[in-house]
Coordinates of C-alpha atoms in Angstrom, one line a residue:
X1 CA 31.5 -63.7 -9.7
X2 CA 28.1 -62.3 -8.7
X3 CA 26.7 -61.3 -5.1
X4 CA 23.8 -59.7 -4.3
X5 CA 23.0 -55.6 -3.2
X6 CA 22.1 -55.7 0.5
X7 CA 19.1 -53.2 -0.2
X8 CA 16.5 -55.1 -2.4
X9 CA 18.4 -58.7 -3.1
X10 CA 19.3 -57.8 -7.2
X11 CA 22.5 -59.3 -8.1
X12 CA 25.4 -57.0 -8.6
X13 CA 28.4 -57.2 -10.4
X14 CA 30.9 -58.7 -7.4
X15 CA 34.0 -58.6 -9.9
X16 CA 36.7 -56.7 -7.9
X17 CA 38.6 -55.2 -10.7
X18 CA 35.6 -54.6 -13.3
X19 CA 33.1 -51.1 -13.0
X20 CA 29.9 -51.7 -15.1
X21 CA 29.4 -48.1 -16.6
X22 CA 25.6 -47.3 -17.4
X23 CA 25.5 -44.7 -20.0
X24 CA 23.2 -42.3 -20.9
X25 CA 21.4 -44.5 -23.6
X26 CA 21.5 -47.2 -21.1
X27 CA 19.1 -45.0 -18.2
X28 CA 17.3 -43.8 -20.7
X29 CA 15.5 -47.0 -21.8
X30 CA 14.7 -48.0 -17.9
X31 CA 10.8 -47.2 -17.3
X32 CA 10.2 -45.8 -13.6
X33 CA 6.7 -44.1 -12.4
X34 CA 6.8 -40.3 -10.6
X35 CA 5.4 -41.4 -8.3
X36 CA 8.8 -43.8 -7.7
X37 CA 10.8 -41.2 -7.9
X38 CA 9.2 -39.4 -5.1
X39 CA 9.1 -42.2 -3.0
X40 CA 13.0 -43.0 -3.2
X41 CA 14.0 -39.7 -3.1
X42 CA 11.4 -39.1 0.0
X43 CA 12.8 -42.1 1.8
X44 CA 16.5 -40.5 0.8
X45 CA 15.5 -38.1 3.0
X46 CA 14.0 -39.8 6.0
X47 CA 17.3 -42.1 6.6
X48 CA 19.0 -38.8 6.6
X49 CA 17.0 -37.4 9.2
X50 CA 16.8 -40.6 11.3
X51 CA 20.7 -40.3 11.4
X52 CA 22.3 -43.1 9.0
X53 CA 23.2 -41.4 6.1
X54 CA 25.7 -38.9 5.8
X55 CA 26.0 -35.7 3.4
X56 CA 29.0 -33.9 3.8
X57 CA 29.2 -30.4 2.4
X58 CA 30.2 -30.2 -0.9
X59 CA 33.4 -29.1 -2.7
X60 CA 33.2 -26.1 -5.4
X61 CA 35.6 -24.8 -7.8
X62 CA 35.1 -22.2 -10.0
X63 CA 37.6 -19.9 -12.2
X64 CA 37.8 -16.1 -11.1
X65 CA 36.2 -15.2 -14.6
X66 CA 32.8 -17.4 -13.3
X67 CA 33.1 -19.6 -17.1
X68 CA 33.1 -23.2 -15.1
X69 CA 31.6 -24.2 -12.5
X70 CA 32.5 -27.3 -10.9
X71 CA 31.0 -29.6 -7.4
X72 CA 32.4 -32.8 -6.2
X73 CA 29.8 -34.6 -3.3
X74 CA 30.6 -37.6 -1.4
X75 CA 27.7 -39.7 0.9
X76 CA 26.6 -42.5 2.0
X77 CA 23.2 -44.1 2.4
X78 CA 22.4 -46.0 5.7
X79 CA 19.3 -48.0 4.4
X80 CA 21.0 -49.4 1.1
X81 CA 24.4 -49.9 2.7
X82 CA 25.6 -48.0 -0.3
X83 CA 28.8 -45.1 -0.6
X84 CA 28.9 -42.8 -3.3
X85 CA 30.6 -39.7 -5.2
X86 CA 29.2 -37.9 -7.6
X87 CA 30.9 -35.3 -9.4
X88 CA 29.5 -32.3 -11.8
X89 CA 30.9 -30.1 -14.1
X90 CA 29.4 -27.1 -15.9
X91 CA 31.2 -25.1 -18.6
X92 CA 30.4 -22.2 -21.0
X93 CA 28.1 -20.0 -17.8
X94 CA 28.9 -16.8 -19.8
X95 CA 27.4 -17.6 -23.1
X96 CA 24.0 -19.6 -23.9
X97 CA 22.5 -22.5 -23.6
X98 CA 23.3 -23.8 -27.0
X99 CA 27.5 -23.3 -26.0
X100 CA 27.1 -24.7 -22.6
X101 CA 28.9 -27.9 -21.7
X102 CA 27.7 -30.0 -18.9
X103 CA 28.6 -33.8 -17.6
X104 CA 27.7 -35.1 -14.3
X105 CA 28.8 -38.7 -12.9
X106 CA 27.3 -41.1 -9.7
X107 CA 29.6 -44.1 -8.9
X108 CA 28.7 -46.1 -6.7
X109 CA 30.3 -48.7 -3.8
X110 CA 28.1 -51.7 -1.9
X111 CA 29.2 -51.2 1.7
X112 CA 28.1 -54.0 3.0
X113 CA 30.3 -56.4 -0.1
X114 CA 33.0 -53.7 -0.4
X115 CA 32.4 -54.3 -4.0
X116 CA 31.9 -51.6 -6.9
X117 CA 28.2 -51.3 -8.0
X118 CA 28.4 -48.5 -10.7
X119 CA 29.0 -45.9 -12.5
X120 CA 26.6 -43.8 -13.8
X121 CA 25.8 -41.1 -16.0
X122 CA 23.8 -39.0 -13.4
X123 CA 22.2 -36.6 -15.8
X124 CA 18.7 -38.6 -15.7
X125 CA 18.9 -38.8 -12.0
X126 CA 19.1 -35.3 -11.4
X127 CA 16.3 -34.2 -14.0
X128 CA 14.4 -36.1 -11.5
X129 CA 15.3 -35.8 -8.6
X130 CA 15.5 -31.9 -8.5
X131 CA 11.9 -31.7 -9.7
X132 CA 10.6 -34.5 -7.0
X133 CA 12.4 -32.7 -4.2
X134 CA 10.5 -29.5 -5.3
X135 CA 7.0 -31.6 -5.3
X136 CA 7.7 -32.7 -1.7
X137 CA 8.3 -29.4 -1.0
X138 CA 4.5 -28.3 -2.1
X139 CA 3.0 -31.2 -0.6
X140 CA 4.6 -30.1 2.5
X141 CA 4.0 -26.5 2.4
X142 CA 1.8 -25.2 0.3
X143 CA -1.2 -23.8 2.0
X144 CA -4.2 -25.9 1.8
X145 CA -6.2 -26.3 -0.8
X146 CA -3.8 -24.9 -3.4
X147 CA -4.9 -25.0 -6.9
X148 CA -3.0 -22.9 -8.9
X149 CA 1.2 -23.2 -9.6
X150 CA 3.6 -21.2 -11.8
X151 CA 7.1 -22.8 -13.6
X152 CA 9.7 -20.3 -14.2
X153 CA 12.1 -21.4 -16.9
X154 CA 11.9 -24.1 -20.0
X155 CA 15.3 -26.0 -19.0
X156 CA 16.3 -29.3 -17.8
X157 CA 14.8 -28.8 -14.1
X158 CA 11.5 -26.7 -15.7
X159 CA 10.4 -29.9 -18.0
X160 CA 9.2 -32.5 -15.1
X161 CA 8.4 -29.8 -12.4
X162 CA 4.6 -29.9 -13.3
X163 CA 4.5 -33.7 -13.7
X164 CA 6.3 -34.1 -10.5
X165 CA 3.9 -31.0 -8.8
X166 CA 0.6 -33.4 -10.2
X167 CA 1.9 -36.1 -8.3
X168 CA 1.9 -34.6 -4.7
X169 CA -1.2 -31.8 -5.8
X170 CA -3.1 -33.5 -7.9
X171 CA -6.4 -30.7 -7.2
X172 CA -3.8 -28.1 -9.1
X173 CA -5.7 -26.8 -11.7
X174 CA -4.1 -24.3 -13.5
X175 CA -0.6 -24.7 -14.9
X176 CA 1.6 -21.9 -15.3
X177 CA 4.6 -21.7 -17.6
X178 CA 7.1 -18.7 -18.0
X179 CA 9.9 -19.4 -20.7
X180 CA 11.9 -17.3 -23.6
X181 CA 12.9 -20.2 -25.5
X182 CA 9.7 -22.0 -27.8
X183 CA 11.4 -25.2 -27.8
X184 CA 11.4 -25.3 -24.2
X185 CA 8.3 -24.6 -23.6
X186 CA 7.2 -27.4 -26.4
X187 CA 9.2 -30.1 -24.3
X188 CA 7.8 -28.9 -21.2
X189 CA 4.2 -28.9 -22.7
X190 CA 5.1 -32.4 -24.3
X191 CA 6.2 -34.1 -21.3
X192 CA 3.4 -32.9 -19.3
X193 CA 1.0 -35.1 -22.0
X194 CA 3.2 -37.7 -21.4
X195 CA 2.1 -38.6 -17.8
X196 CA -1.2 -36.3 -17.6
X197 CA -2.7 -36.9 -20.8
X198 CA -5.8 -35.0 -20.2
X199 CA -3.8 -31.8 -19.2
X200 CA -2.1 -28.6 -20.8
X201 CA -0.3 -25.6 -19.7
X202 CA -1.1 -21.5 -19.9
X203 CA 1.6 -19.9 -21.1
X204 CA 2.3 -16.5 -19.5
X205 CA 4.1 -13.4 -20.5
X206 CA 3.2 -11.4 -17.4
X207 CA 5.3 -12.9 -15.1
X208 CA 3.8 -10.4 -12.4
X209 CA 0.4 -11.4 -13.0
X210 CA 0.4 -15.4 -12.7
X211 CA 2.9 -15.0 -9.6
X212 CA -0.2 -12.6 -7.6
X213 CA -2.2 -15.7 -9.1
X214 CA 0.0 -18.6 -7.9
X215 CA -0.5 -20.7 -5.4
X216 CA 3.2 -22.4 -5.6
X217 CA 6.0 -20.8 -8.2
X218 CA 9.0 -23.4 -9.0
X219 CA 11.4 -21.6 -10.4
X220 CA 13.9 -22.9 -12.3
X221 CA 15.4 -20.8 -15.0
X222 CA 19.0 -19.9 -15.7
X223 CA 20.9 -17.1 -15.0
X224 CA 19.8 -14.8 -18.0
X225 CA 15.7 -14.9 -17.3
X226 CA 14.3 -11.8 -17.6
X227 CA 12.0 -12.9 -14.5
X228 CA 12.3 -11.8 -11.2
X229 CA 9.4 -12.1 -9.1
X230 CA 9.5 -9.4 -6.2
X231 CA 7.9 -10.7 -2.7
X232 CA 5.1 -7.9 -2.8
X233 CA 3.7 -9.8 -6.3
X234 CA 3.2 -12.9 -3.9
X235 CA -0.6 -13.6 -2.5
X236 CA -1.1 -14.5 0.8
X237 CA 0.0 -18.0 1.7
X238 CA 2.0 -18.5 -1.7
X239 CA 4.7 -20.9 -1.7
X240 CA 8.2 -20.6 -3.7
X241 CA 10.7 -22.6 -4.2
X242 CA 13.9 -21.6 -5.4
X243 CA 16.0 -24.4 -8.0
X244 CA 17.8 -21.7 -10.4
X245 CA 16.6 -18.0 -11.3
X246 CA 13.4 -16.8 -11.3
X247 CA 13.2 -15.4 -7.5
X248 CA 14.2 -11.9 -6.4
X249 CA 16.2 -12.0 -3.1
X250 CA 13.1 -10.0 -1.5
X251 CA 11.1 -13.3 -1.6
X252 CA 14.0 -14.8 0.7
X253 CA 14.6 -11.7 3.0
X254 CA 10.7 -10.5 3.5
X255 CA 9.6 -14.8 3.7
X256 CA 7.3 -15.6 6.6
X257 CA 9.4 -18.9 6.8
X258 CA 11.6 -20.0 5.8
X259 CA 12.9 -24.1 5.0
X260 CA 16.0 -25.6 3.1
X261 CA 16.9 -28.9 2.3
X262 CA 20.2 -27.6 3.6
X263 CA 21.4 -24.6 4.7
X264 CA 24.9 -25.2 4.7
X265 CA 24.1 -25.5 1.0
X266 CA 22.3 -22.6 0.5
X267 CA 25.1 -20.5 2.2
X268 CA 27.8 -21.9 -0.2
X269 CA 25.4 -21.8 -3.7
X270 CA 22.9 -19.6 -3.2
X271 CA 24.5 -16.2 -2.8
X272 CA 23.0 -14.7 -5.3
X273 CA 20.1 -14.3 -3.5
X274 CA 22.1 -12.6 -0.4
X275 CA 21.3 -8.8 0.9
X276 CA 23.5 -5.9 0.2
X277 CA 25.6 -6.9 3.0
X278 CA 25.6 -10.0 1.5
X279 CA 24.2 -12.0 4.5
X280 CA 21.3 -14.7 4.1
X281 CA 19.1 -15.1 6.5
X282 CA 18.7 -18.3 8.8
X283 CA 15.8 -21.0 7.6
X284 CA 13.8 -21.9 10.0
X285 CA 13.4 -25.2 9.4
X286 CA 15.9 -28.1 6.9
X287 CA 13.2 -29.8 5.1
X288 CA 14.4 -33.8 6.5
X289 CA 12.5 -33.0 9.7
X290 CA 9.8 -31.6 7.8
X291 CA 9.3 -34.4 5.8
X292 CA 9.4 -36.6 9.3
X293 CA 6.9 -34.9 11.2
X294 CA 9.4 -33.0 13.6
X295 CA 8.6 -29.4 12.6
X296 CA 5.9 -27.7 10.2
X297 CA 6.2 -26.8 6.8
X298 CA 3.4 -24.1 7.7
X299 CA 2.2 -23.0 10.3
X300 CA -0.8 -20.7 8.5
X301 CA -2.7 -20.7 5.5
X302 CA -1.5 -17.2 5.2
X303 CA 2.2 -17.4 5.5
X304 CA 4.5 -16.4 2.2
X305 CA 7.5 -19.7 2.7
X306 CA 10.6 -19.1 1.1
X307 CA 12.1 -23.0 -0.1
X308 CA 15.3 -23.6 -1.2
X309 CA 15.8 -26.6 -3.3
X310 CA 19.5 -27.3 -3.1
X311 CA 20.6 -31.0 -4.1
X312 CA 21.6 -33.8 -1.5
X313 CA 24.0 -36.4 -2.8
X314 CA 22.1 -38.9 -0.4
X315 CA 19.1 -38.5 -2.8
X316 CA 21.1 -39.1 -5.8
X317 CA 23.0 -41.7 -4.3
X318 CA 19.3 -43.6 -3.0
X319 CA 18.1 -42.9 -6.7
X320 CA 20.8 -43.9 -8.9
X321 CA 21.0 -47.2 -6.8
X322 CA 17.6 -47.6 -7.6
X323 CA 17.9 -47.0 -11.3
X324 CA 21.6 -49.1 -11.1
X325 CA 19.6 -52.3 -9.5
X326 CA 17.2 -51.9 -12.4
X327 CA 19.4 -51.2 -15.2
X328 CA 21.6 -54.8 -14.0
X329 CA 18.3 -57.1 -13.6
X330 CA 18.0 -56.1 -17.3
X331 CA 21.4 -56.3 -18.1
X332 CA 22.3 -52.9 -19.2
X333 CA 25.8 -51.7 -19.1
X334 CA 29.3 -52.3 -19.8
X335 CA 31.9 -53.9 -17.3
X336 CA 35.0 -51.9 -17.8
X337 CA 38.4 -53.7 -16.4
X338 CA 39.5 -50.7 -14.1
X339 CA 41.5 -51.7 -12.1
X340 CA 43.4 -54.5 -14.1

């Protein structure tokens, strides 16, 4: 039995007791432009805003001894007529990269059909989405005429942030990249080839330096960077926007403005970045009515904005849809008998 996703019209699987699973190897074969991914993530966030999606808080666990992290998220997408839960587990946070453990999972329920969709290895969606959200960010506010942007950190999130960055800036011309592991810094030098051909990046060593030089700083690191940019490095008008590590808590607490795609979220996950009382101040603006004309990004060329780039389920749920519709036009998958 086959019906058809409400959204765009692609035929779903409609089989009841069946879940097609879309693996890893399965997403990674599916070709999708930037400039795709910034438009479903950007519309994500509009239907939010306009009031028919919903993004509950999300659930964390974590062991006294900090080893494991875990997040369960739950939402629902208005404009797709989609539900989803996506869950993510982290282990191994107190030894490196190399020892580090990490799955993530999207599955996904057609609201309007009451049928499963899919389930999803979600690692692919959130290497893009994390960076996009961060490029919407910029275009939104960086101070005009911005030309020159700093990547703290080599990782998963580090690799696409100057792609994505090109996409909304595309008169950035100088690319900065701060990273302590060479074959991070090869990837992230590798995939910017890949969509900018003509381009390359500077690698820096003074993290001081390019961030009095930077006109936006992404940073992205993990929790052992040596970097911690302090807000008195910052120039005037410099934007940065906070993913991992890389950010002192002074660029929070002496900000100008400051915006957050949620900051429910950024009072449950980013207390690291809290005062010695361990307070956080309140943003001044959630990005969704940025992004729909309600409020300003900026409001001066001059100001120093403080962004905190936290992850809403509705924009994984609005891209792994997307990716899910794709991956079944071309037949990718296997249907699993779950509930037999």
């Amino acid at each position: 039995m086959t019906d058809t996703s409400a959204a765009d019209g692609i035929p779903i699987s409609g089989d009841p007791k069946s879940l097609r699973v879309l693996s890893t190897t399965d997403l990674a074969g599916i070709d999708i432009s930037l400039a795709d991914v910034v438009a479903t993530v950007e519309g994500a966030y509009r239907t939010l805003h306009a009031g028919q999606s919903d993004n509950p808080r999300k659930l964390t666990v974590k062991p006294q001894d900090g080893h494991s992290v875990s997040y369960a998220m739950l939402g629902r997408d208005g404009s797709r007529n989609v539900v989803a839960i996506k869950t993510s587990y982290k282990h191994g946070l107190d030894k490196g990269r190399e020892e580090q453990h990490y799955y993530t999972a999207l599955t996904i329920y057609d609201d309007t059909t009451g049928l499963p969709v899919a389930m999803m290895d979600c690692s692919r969606i959130g290497s893009l989405r994390t960076p996009a959200v961060s490029a919407l960010l910029a275009r939104e506010c960086a101070a005009p005429g911005a030309r020159s942007a700093l990547v703290i950190g080599t990782g998963t999130q580090g690799r696409l942030a100057l792609p994505f960055l090109l996409t909304t800036l595309p008169n950035l011309d100088r690319l900065m990249v701060f990273g302590t592991h060479p074959d991070g810094i090869a990837t992230v030098r590798e995939q910017l080839r890949v969509h900018f051909p003509d381009r390359d990046i500077e690698i820096v060593t003074d993290v001081r330096a390019a961030a009095s030089d930077a006109d936006v700083i992404v940073a992205t690191a993990g929790a052992h960077t040596p970097a911690a940019i302090e807000a008195e490095w910052l120039k005037p008008g410099a934007l940065s926007v906070l993913v991992g590590h890389g950010l002192a808590p002074s660029t929070l607490h002496r900000a100008d403005r400051v915006i957050a795609t949620s900051e429910a979220q950024m009072n449950v996950t980013g207390t690291d970045m809290a005062d010695d009382d361990g307070k956080l101040p309140a943003v001044d603006s959630e990005f969704p009515p940025v992004l729909a004309g309600i409020t300003a990004g900026r409001l001066s060329s001059t100001e120093r904005i403080f962004a905190y780039n936290s992850g809403l389920v509705v924009t994984d749920i609005a891209l792994g849809h997307h990716f899910a519709q794709l991956a079944i036009a071309q037949g990718l998958g296997t249907e699993v008998p779950l509930w037999q």
